[in-house]
XYZ file of N, CA and C in Angstrom:
606
model
N 75.082 101.152 89.179
C 75.368 102.056 88.070
C 74.971 103.463 88.499
N 75.904 104.373 88.421
C 75.597 105.747 88.786
C 74.997 105.859 90.174
N 73.814 106.454 90.240
C 73.179 106.666 91.543
C 72.124 105.606 91.849
N 72.181 104.459 91.170
C 71.186 103.405 91.382
C 71.371 102.739 92.742
N 70.246 102.408 93.381
C 70.266 101.671 94.649
C 69.816 100.230 94.450
N 69.789 99.761 93.193
C 69.244 98.447 92.880
C 70.024 97.309 93.534
N 71.302 97.530 93.816
C 72.128 96.452 94.376
C 71.901 96.250 95.870
N 71.193 97.156 96.524
C 71.047 97.095 97.979
C 70.250 95.869 98.419
N 69.187 95.531 97.700
C 68.299 94.447 98.128
C 69.045 93.128 98.300
N 69.967 92.834 97.391
C 70.699 91.566 97.466
C 71.628 91.516 98.672
N 71.980 92.677 99.207
C 72.901 92.735 100.350
C 72.161 92.986 101.662
N 70.837 92.867 101.636
C 70.019 93.107 102.824
C 69.031 91.944 103.014
N 69.533 90.762 103.403
C 68.619 89.633 103.625
C 67.614 89.968 104.726
N 66.361 89.663 104.481
C 65.322 89.881 105.473
C 65.114 88.606 106.289
N 64.635 88.753 107.517
C 64.370 87.588 108.352
C 63.161 87.860 109.230
N 62.556 86.792 109.715
C 61.415 86.943 110.611
C 61.001 85.598 111.157
N 60.156 85.598 112.147
C 59.661 84.354 112.739
C 58.267 84.587 113.303
N 57.516 83.502 113.419
C 56.170 83.587 113.984
C 55.948 82.373 114.874
N 55.307 82.564 115.984
C 54.981 81.454 116.888
C 53.487 81.478 117.195
N 52.925 80.291 117.452
C 51.514 80.190 117.817
C 50.567 80.619 116.724
N 50.988 80.471 115.450
C 50.156 80.920 114.343
C 49.377 79.746 113.759
N 48.206 80.031 113.235
C 47.419 79.023 112.521
C 48.128 78.688 111.205
N 48.105 77.418 110.826
C 48.812 77.001 109.619
C 48.265 77.665 108.371
N 46.996 78.041 108.411
C 46.395 78.706 107.243
C 46.271 80.215 107.443
N 46.960 80.731 108.472
C 46.865 82.169 108.735
C 48.174 82.645 109.389
N 49.247 82.472 108.638
C 50.571 82.846 109.157
C 50.943 84.229 108.625
N 51.330 85.102 109.526
C 51.819 86.435 109.155
C 53.163 86.646 109.848
N 54.146 86.970 109.065
C 55.497 87.163 109.607
C 55.966 88.575 109.265
N 56.292 89.335 110.283
C 56.896 90.651 110.067
C 58.378 90.455 109.758
N 58.792 90.873 108.579
C 60.185 90.702 108.164
C 61.010 91.916 108.597
N 62.235 91.643 109.012
C 63.143 92.695 109.472
C 64.373 92.763 108.575
N 64.927 93.952 108.485
C 66.151 94.151 107.706
C 67.372 93.693 108.505
N 68.398 93.279 107.791
C 69.670 92.961 108.446
C 70.730 94.014 108.139
N 70.473 94.896 107.189
C 71.483 95.873 106.767
C 71.046 97.290 107.090
N 72.030 98.133 107.292
C 71.809 99.566 107.328
C 72.236 100.115 105.974
N 71.596 101.151 105.520
C 71.858 101.680 104.182
C 72.486 103.066 104.297
N 73.555 103.285 103.539
C 74.245 104.575 103.506
C 73.951 105.239 102.167
N 73.417 106.423 102.230
C 73.173 107.229 101.022
C 74.171 108.375 101.030
N 75.163 108.282 100.154
C 76.285 109.225 100.183
C 76.233 110.102 98.936
N 76.088 111.385 99.135
C 76.106 112.330 98.025
C 77.515 112.886 97.882
N 78.130 112.599 96.753
C 79.471 113.105 96.466
C 79.327 114.443 95.765
N 79.807 115.502 96.386
C 79.755 116.831 95.777
C 81.143 117.189 95.272
N 81.228 117.498 94.010
C 82.506 117.813 93.382
C 82.873 119.267 93.643
N 83.749 119.479 94.618
C 84.220 120.833 94.933
C 85.688 121.005 94.560
N 86.202 120.127 93.687
C 87.615 120.201 93.302
C 87.898 121.366 92.365
N 86.831 121.934 91.785
C 87.025 123.035 90.846
C 87.256 122.569 89.425
N 87.296 121.252 89.220
C 87.501 120.703 87.880
C 86.525 119.554 87.654
N 86.333 119.211 86.425
C 85.440 118.108 86.064
C 86.047 116.771 86.470
N 85.238 115.872 87.018
C 85.675 114.509 87.321
C 85.200 113.619 86.181
N 86.134 112.923 85.549
C 85.816 112.133 84.354
C 84.762 111.080 84.638
N 84.782 110.512 85.818
C 83.836 109.470 86.219
C 84.319 108.834 87.503
N 83.458 108.074 88.152
C 83.800 107.421 89.410
C 83.861 105.917 89.195
N 84.994 105.323 89.588
C 85.174 103.882 89.462
C 84.717 103.151 90.725
N 85.034 103.712 91.893
C 84.659 103.050 93.146
C 84.676 104.040 94.298
N 83.963 103.659 95.352
C 83.988 104.401 96.611
C 84.248 103.406 97.732
N 85.307 103.639 98.500
C 85.646 102.795 99.639
C 85.306 103.542 100.920
N 84.611 102.855 101.826
C 84.234 103.422 103.115
C 84.958 102.642 104.198
N 85.732 103.327 105.022
C 86.535 102.663 106.045
C 86.265 103.282 107.413
N 86.257 102.425 108.438
C 86.093 102.874 109.819
C 87.183 102.231 110.661
N 87.167 102.484 111.951
C 88.224 101.978 112.832
C 88.216 100.457 112.907
N 89.396 99.906 113.207
C 89.508 98.457 113.418
C 88.565 98.042 114.548
N 87.982 96.855 114.393
C 87.076 96.354 115.416
C 85.614 96.547 115.065
N 85.334 97.448 114.109
C 83.962 97.637 113.631
C 83.777 96.790 112.375
N 82.716 96.006 112.321
C 82.445 95.135 111.173
C 81.391 95.781 110.284
N 81.796 96.163 109.093
C 80.842 96.722 108.142
C 80.192 95.636 107.291
N 80.804 94.461 107.259
C 80.185 93.328 106.582
C 80.783 92.046 107.140
N 80.123 90.948 106.856
C 80.595 89.655 107.345
C 79.424 88.711 107.552
N 79.663 87.668 108.316
C 78.647 86.660 108.598
C 77.992 86.935 109.947
N 76.671 86.915 109.968
C 75.942 87.137 111.214
C 75.080 85.948 111.562
N 74.682 85.872 112.812
C 73.761 84.816 113.267
C 72.513 85.467 113.837
N 71.374 84.795 113.633
C 70.093 85.318 114.090
C 69.610 84.491 115.279
N 69.295 85.155 116.361
C 68.692 84.502 117.524
C 67.185 84.691 117.412
N 66.467 83.611 117.043
C 65.031 83.763 116.806
C 64.238 83.885 118.112
N 64.894 83.638 119.229
C 64.204 83.870 120.507
C 64.093 85.363 120.792
N 65.113 86.101 120.376
C 65.124 87.552 120.622
C 65.014 88.366 119.332
N 65.154 87.679 118.193
C 65.165 88.340 116.880
C 66.318 89.339 116.750
N 67.423 89.062 117.410
C 68.603 89.915 117.314
C 69.626 89.264 116.389
N 70.353 90.092 115.659
C 71.426 89.634 114.766
C 72.757 89.998 115.392
N 73.644 89.036 115.473
C 74.973 89.284 116.030
C 76.019 88.946 114.985
N 76.939 89.879 114.770
C 77.983 89.678 113.777
C 79.048 88.732 114.304
N 79.618 87.919 113.394
C 80.687 87.000 113.752
C 82.039 87.688 113.740
N 83.097 86.898 113.757
C 84.452 87.435 113.825
C 85.073 87.654 112.450
N 84.369 87.219 111.398
C 84.921 87.459 110.063
C 84.490 88.849 109.589
N 84.712 89.123 108.344
C 84.311 90.426 107.810
C 85.430 91.445 107.855
N 85.066 92.693 107.680
C 86.072 93.743 107.541
C 85.517 95.080 108.012
N 86.427 96.015 108.271
C 86.038 97.359 108.683
C 85.941 98.319 107.491
N 85.912 97.765 106.268
C 85.757 98.607 105.087
C 84.881 97.900 104.062
N 84.190 98.688 103.270
C 83.396 98.166 102.158
C 83.687 99.028 100.937
N 83.604 98.417 99.770
C 83.843 99.130 98.522
C 82.650 98.954 97.599
N 82.150 100.060 97.091
C 81.078 100.034 96.105
C 81.707 100.320 94.747
N 81.630 99.350 93.843
C 82.143 99.535 92.482
C 81.054 100.168 91.626
N 81.441 101.163 90.841
C 80.486 101.952 90.067
C 80.700 101.701 88.572
N 79.604 101.555 87.856
C 79.651 101.480 86.397
C 78.852 102.628 85.822
N 79.424 103.262 84.811
C 78.704 104.304 84.059
C 78.182 105.426 84.951
N 79.054 105.958 85.788
C 78.629 107.086 86.626
C 78.432 108.339 85.798
N 79.144 108.407 84.677
C 79.109 109.613 83.869
C 80.037 110.673 84.438
N 80.201 111.735 83.711
C 81.052 112.845 84.128
C 80.376 113.613 85.253
N 81.183 114.025 86.249
C 80.670 114.880 87.321
C 81.259 116.268 87.114
N 80.411 117.184 86.725
C 80.872 118.540 86.447
C 81.337 119.219 87.726
N 82.115 120.276 87.579
C 82.492 121.085 88.737
C 81.218 121.563 89.422
N 81.163 121.362 90.735
C 79.983 121.666 91.555
C 78.828 120.692 91.320
N 79.069 119.636 90.528
C 78.049 118.624 90.323
C 78.040 117.604 91.450
N 77.058 116.682 91.410
C 76.901 115.698 92.484
C 76.649 114.310 91.910
N 77.006 113.296 92.687
C 76.691 111.901 92.382
C 76.290 111.226 93.686
N 75.170 110.513 93.670
C 74.721 109.786 94.855
C 75.130 108.326 94.748
N 75.756 107.815 95.801
C 76.190 106.420 95.847
C 75.526 105.756 97.047
N 74.963 104.560 96.828
C 74.294 103.799 97.875
C 75.169 102.632 98.302
N 75.216 102.368 99.598
C 75.983 101.240 100.125
C 75.194 100.556 101.225
N 75.309 99.239 101.279
C 74.685 98.460 102.358
C 75.783 97.999 103.301
N 75.507 98.034 104.598
C 76.487 97.618 105.597
C 75.786 96.910 106.742
N 76.534 96.113 107.478
C 76.007 95.535 108.708
C 75.779 96.666 109.705
N 74.792 96.563 110.565
C 74.582 97.616 111.575
C 75.849 97.828 112.413
N 76.151 99.079 112.710
C 77.359 99.389 113.488
C 77.153 100.706 114.212
N 78.083 101.012 115.102
C 78.039 102.268 115.867
C 79.362 103.000 115.715
N 79.287 104.274 115.390
C 80.472 105.123 115.375
C 80.606 105.770 116.750
N 81.751 105.571 117.381
C 81.980 106.134 118.706
C 82.189 107.647 118.607
N 82.016 108.318 119.709
C 82.289 109.753 119.758
C 83.756 110.008 119.437
N 84.010 111.073 118.705
C 85.366 111.476 118.305
C 86.031 110.443 117.402
N 85.233 109.743 116.608
C 85.786 108.790 115.650
C 85.634 109.347 114.235
N 86.233 108.649 113.265
C 86.235 109.134 111.887
C 85.822 108.030 110.920
N 85.174 108.439 109.852
C 84.847 107.553 108.739
C 85.555 108.115 107.508
N 86.313 107.261 106.828
C 87.103 107.708 105.683
C 86.430 107.272 104.384
N 86.244 108.226 103.471
C 85.701 107.954 102.146
C 86.834 108.117 101.133
N 87.116 107.072 100.371
C 88.165 107.109 99.360
C 87.537 106.884 97.997
N 87.609 107.892 97.155
C 86.996 107.854 95.836
C 88.076 107.615 94.794
N 87.858 106.640 93.912
C 88.771 106.394 92.797
C 88.056 106.741 91.504
N 88.661 107.624 90.715
C 88.043 108.068 89.475
C 88.374 107.100 88.344
N 87.668 107.255 87.232
C 87.898 106.366 86.094
C 89.269 106.589 85.462
N 89.908 107.728 85.737
C 91.284 107.933 85.274
C 92.277 107.722 86.415
N 91.853 106.898 87.393
C 92.717 106.418 88.482
C 93.296 107.518 89.360
N 92.542 108.558 89.587
C 92.921 109.576 90.559
C 92.228 109.268 91.881
N 92.881 109.599 92.973
C 92.329 109.336 94.293
C 91.886 110.616 94.988
N 90.670 110.585 95.551
C 90.178 111.702 96.342
C 89.717 111.150 97.683
N 89.881 111.949 98.741
C 89.558 111.462 100.087
C 88.766 112.500 100.875
N 87.993 111.984 101.827
C 87.248 112.850 102.736
C 87.078 112.117 104.060
N 87.346 112.805 105.165
C 87.146 112.231 106.492
C 85.952 112.892 107.161
N 85.019 112.059 107.595
C 83.858 112.573 108.318
C 84.059 112.288 109.799
N 83.988 113.323 110.614
C 84.200 113.185 112.049
C 82.863 113.127 112.782
N 82.815 112.277 113.809
C 81.605 112.118 114.614
C 81.881 112.655 116.012
N 81.271 113.781 116.335
C 81.465 114.381 117.653
C 80.775 113.560 118.736
N 79.648 112.948 118.388
C 78.884 112.129 119.340
C 78.708 110.729 118.767
N 78.449 109.760 119.629
C 78.203 108.390 119.182
C 76.981 108.366 118.266
N 77.075 107.605 117.185
C 76.003 107.539 116.188
C 75.746 106.090 115.819
N 74.483 105.660 115.932
C 74.096 104.289 115.600
C 73.631 104.209 114.151
N 74.168 103.259 113.417
C 73.712 102.938 112.071
C 72.909 101.645 112.196
N 71.590 101.781 112.353
C 70.744 100.647 112.685
C 70.207 99.966 111.428
N 69.891 98.669 111.583
C 69.308 97.917 110.478
C 67.981 98.534 110.071
N 67.757 98.617 108.751
C 66.506 99.165 108.247
C 66.480 100.665 108.133
N 67.558 101.328 108.542
C 67.616 102.784 108.466
C 68.433 103.214 107.254
N 68.062 104.362 106.694
C 68.859 104.985 105.639
C 69.555 106.194 106.247
N 70.868 106.146 106.266
C 71.677 107.238 106.813
C 72.260 108.022 105.643
N 71.968 109.321 105.584
C 72.379 110.159 104.464
C 73.444 111.157 104.894
N 74.362 111.432 103.988
C 75.378 112.446 104.248
C 75.891 112.975 102.916
N 76.474 114.157 102.947
C 77.127 114.749 101.782
C 78.608 114.911 102.092
N 79.462 114.465 101.180
C 80.902 114.579 101.381
C 81.505 115.321 100.196
N 82.624 115.968 100.453
C 83.316 116.752 99.423
C 84.760 116.275 99.328
N 84.996 115.138 98.672
C 86.361 114.597 98.607
C 87.303 115.540 97.873
N 88.548 115.551 98.331
C 89.591 116.378 97.730
C 90.750 115.492 97.305
N 91.557 115.936 96.335
C 92.734 115.155 95.935
C 93.671 114.929 97.108
N 94.327 113.777 97.108
C 95.291 113.483 98.165
C 96.469 114.435 98.069
N 97.045 114.829 99.214
C 98.199 115.729 99.177
C 99.364 115.087 98.427
N 99.958 115.848 97.545
C 101.120 115.337 96.809
C 102.360 115.400 97.702
N 103.192 114.399 97.614
C 104.452 114.411 98.352
C 105.514 115.062 97.486
N 106.163 116.052 98.038
C 107.247 116.733 97.341
C 108.564 116.296 97.953
N 109.421 115.714 97.153
C 110.709 115.224 97.637
C 111.804 116.157 97.140
N 112.560 116.710 98.057
C 113.678 117.590 97.707
C 114.965 116.819 97.932
N 115.792 116.747 96.901
C 117.062 116.030 97.011
C 118.201 117.036 97.080
N 118.952 116.972 98.172
C 120.126 117.822 98.331
C 121.358 117.005 97.958
N 122.248 117.606 97.211
C 123.457 116.858 96.854
C 124.357 117.680 95.954
N 125.279 117.006 95.309
C 126.265 117.644 94.446
C 125.967 117.339 92.991
N 126.301 118.282 92.120
C 126.203 118.023 90.688
C 127.337 117.109 90.257
N 127.116 116.383 89.168
C 128.153 115.482 88.661
C 129.432 116.256 88.366
N 130.555 115.712 88.847
C 131.850 116.331 88.576
C 132.267 117.356 89.604
N 131.401 117.625 90.579
C 131.746 118.607 91.604
C 131.812 117.925 92.967
N 132.701 118.408 93.815
C 132.823 117.879 95.170
C 132.226 118.836 96.192
N 131.713 119.975 95.713
C 131.090 120.943 96.618
C 129.902 121.557 95.898
N 128.909 122.040 96.635
C 127.763 122.692 95.991
C 128.213 123.862 95.143
N 127.527 124.068 94.027
C 127.868 125.180 93.147
C 126.814 126.267 93.281
N 127.131 127.429 92.730
C 126.186 128.529 92.774
C 126.032 129.130 94.147
N 127.073 129.021 94.990
C 126.992 129.558 96.333
C 127.139 131.076 96.285
N 126.491 131.790 97.217
C 126.605 133.255 97.244
C 128.052 133.680 97.454
N 128.374 134.875 96.966
C 129.736 135.387 97.122
C 129.982 135.778 98.569
N 131.270 135.849 98.920
C 131.642 136.183 100.289
C 131.570 137.693 100.500
N 131.508 138.051 101.780
C 131.483 139.471 102.115
C 132.773 140.161 101.679
N 133.868 139.549 102.049
C 135.160 140.180 101.748
C 136.227 139.116 101.749
N 137.382 139.457 101.207
C 138.490 138.513 101.196
C 138.897 138.110 102.594
N 138.713 139.006 103.547
C 139.118 138.707 104.924
C 138.255 137.610 105.538
N 137.030 137.485 105.042
C 136.119 136.481 105.590
C 136.309 135.104 104.972
N 137.109 135.020 103.886
C 137.255 133.760 103.184
C 138.142 132.799 103.963
N 137.823 131.518 103.841
C 138.630 130.464 104.440
C 138.813 129.369 103.405
N 139.890 128.627 103.498
C 140.153 127.526 102.582
C 140.132 126.242 103.392
N 139.291 125.271 102.990
C 139.212 124.011 103.719
C 140.244 123.027 103.189
N 140.211 121.807 103.694
C 141.230 120.812 103.336
C 141.208 120.475 101.854
N 140.013 120.570 101.193
C 139.934 120.242 99.781
C 140.306 121.435 98.898
N 140.658 122.567 99.529
C 141.027 123.749 98.764
C 139.848 124.530 98.227
N 138.648 124.260 98.775
C 137.455 124.968 98.325
C 137.282 126.219 99.191
N 137.159 127.349 98.516
C 137.000 128.605 99.238
C 135.567 128.758 99.739
N 135.407 129.110 100.986
C 134.083 129.383 101.544
C 134.156 130.675 102.339
N 133.019 131.160 102.778
C 133.038 132.406 103.513
C 131.698 132.668 104.192
N 131.580 133.877 104.713
C 130.350 134.300 105.379
C 129.457 134.975 104.351
N 128.212 134.503 104.254
C 127.308 135.037 103.244
C 126.657 136.320 103.726
N 126.439 137.246 102.800
C 125.753 138.484 103.188
C 124.335 138.205 103.673
């Protein structure tokens, strides 16, 4: 809900092991399995955002942001399996209105991963009135998102570019475009097979 990080614990199973310990004196250092992303959304759209429904974080194919992992207790290393996905979505409840120049912090848990140099992370924000905003974060150098670390960033999502479609054609009842500029002179006019007069435009 809003900027709460309460959901992170359930997505960060802890693990640990102990060897050669007394049965009545066992101490186990627990380790995190998740890396935590603290994302501050800054509203620079110039208008109020009614609310945030979800934030999707996507990276390149081949990177696993979530899935099933296995723990090697000999080395205490976690290795991700072949399932999972290169994107995660945080669903938001009751984010409230984000005023122009206002901010909202969103927390996400992910499997440890590495962003390669010259790679991109895409943030896709969906508002409560179903508008889409996007932001691409570029990584000039390789960056490790390690288990147990909180990685913070500020992003300024913008509305997606609108596609403008221009249709060229004829008006109903006409076989040639209408409203064409007048010709320079009668000498420049020509008549085509359909009897439509055309000419050289000034």
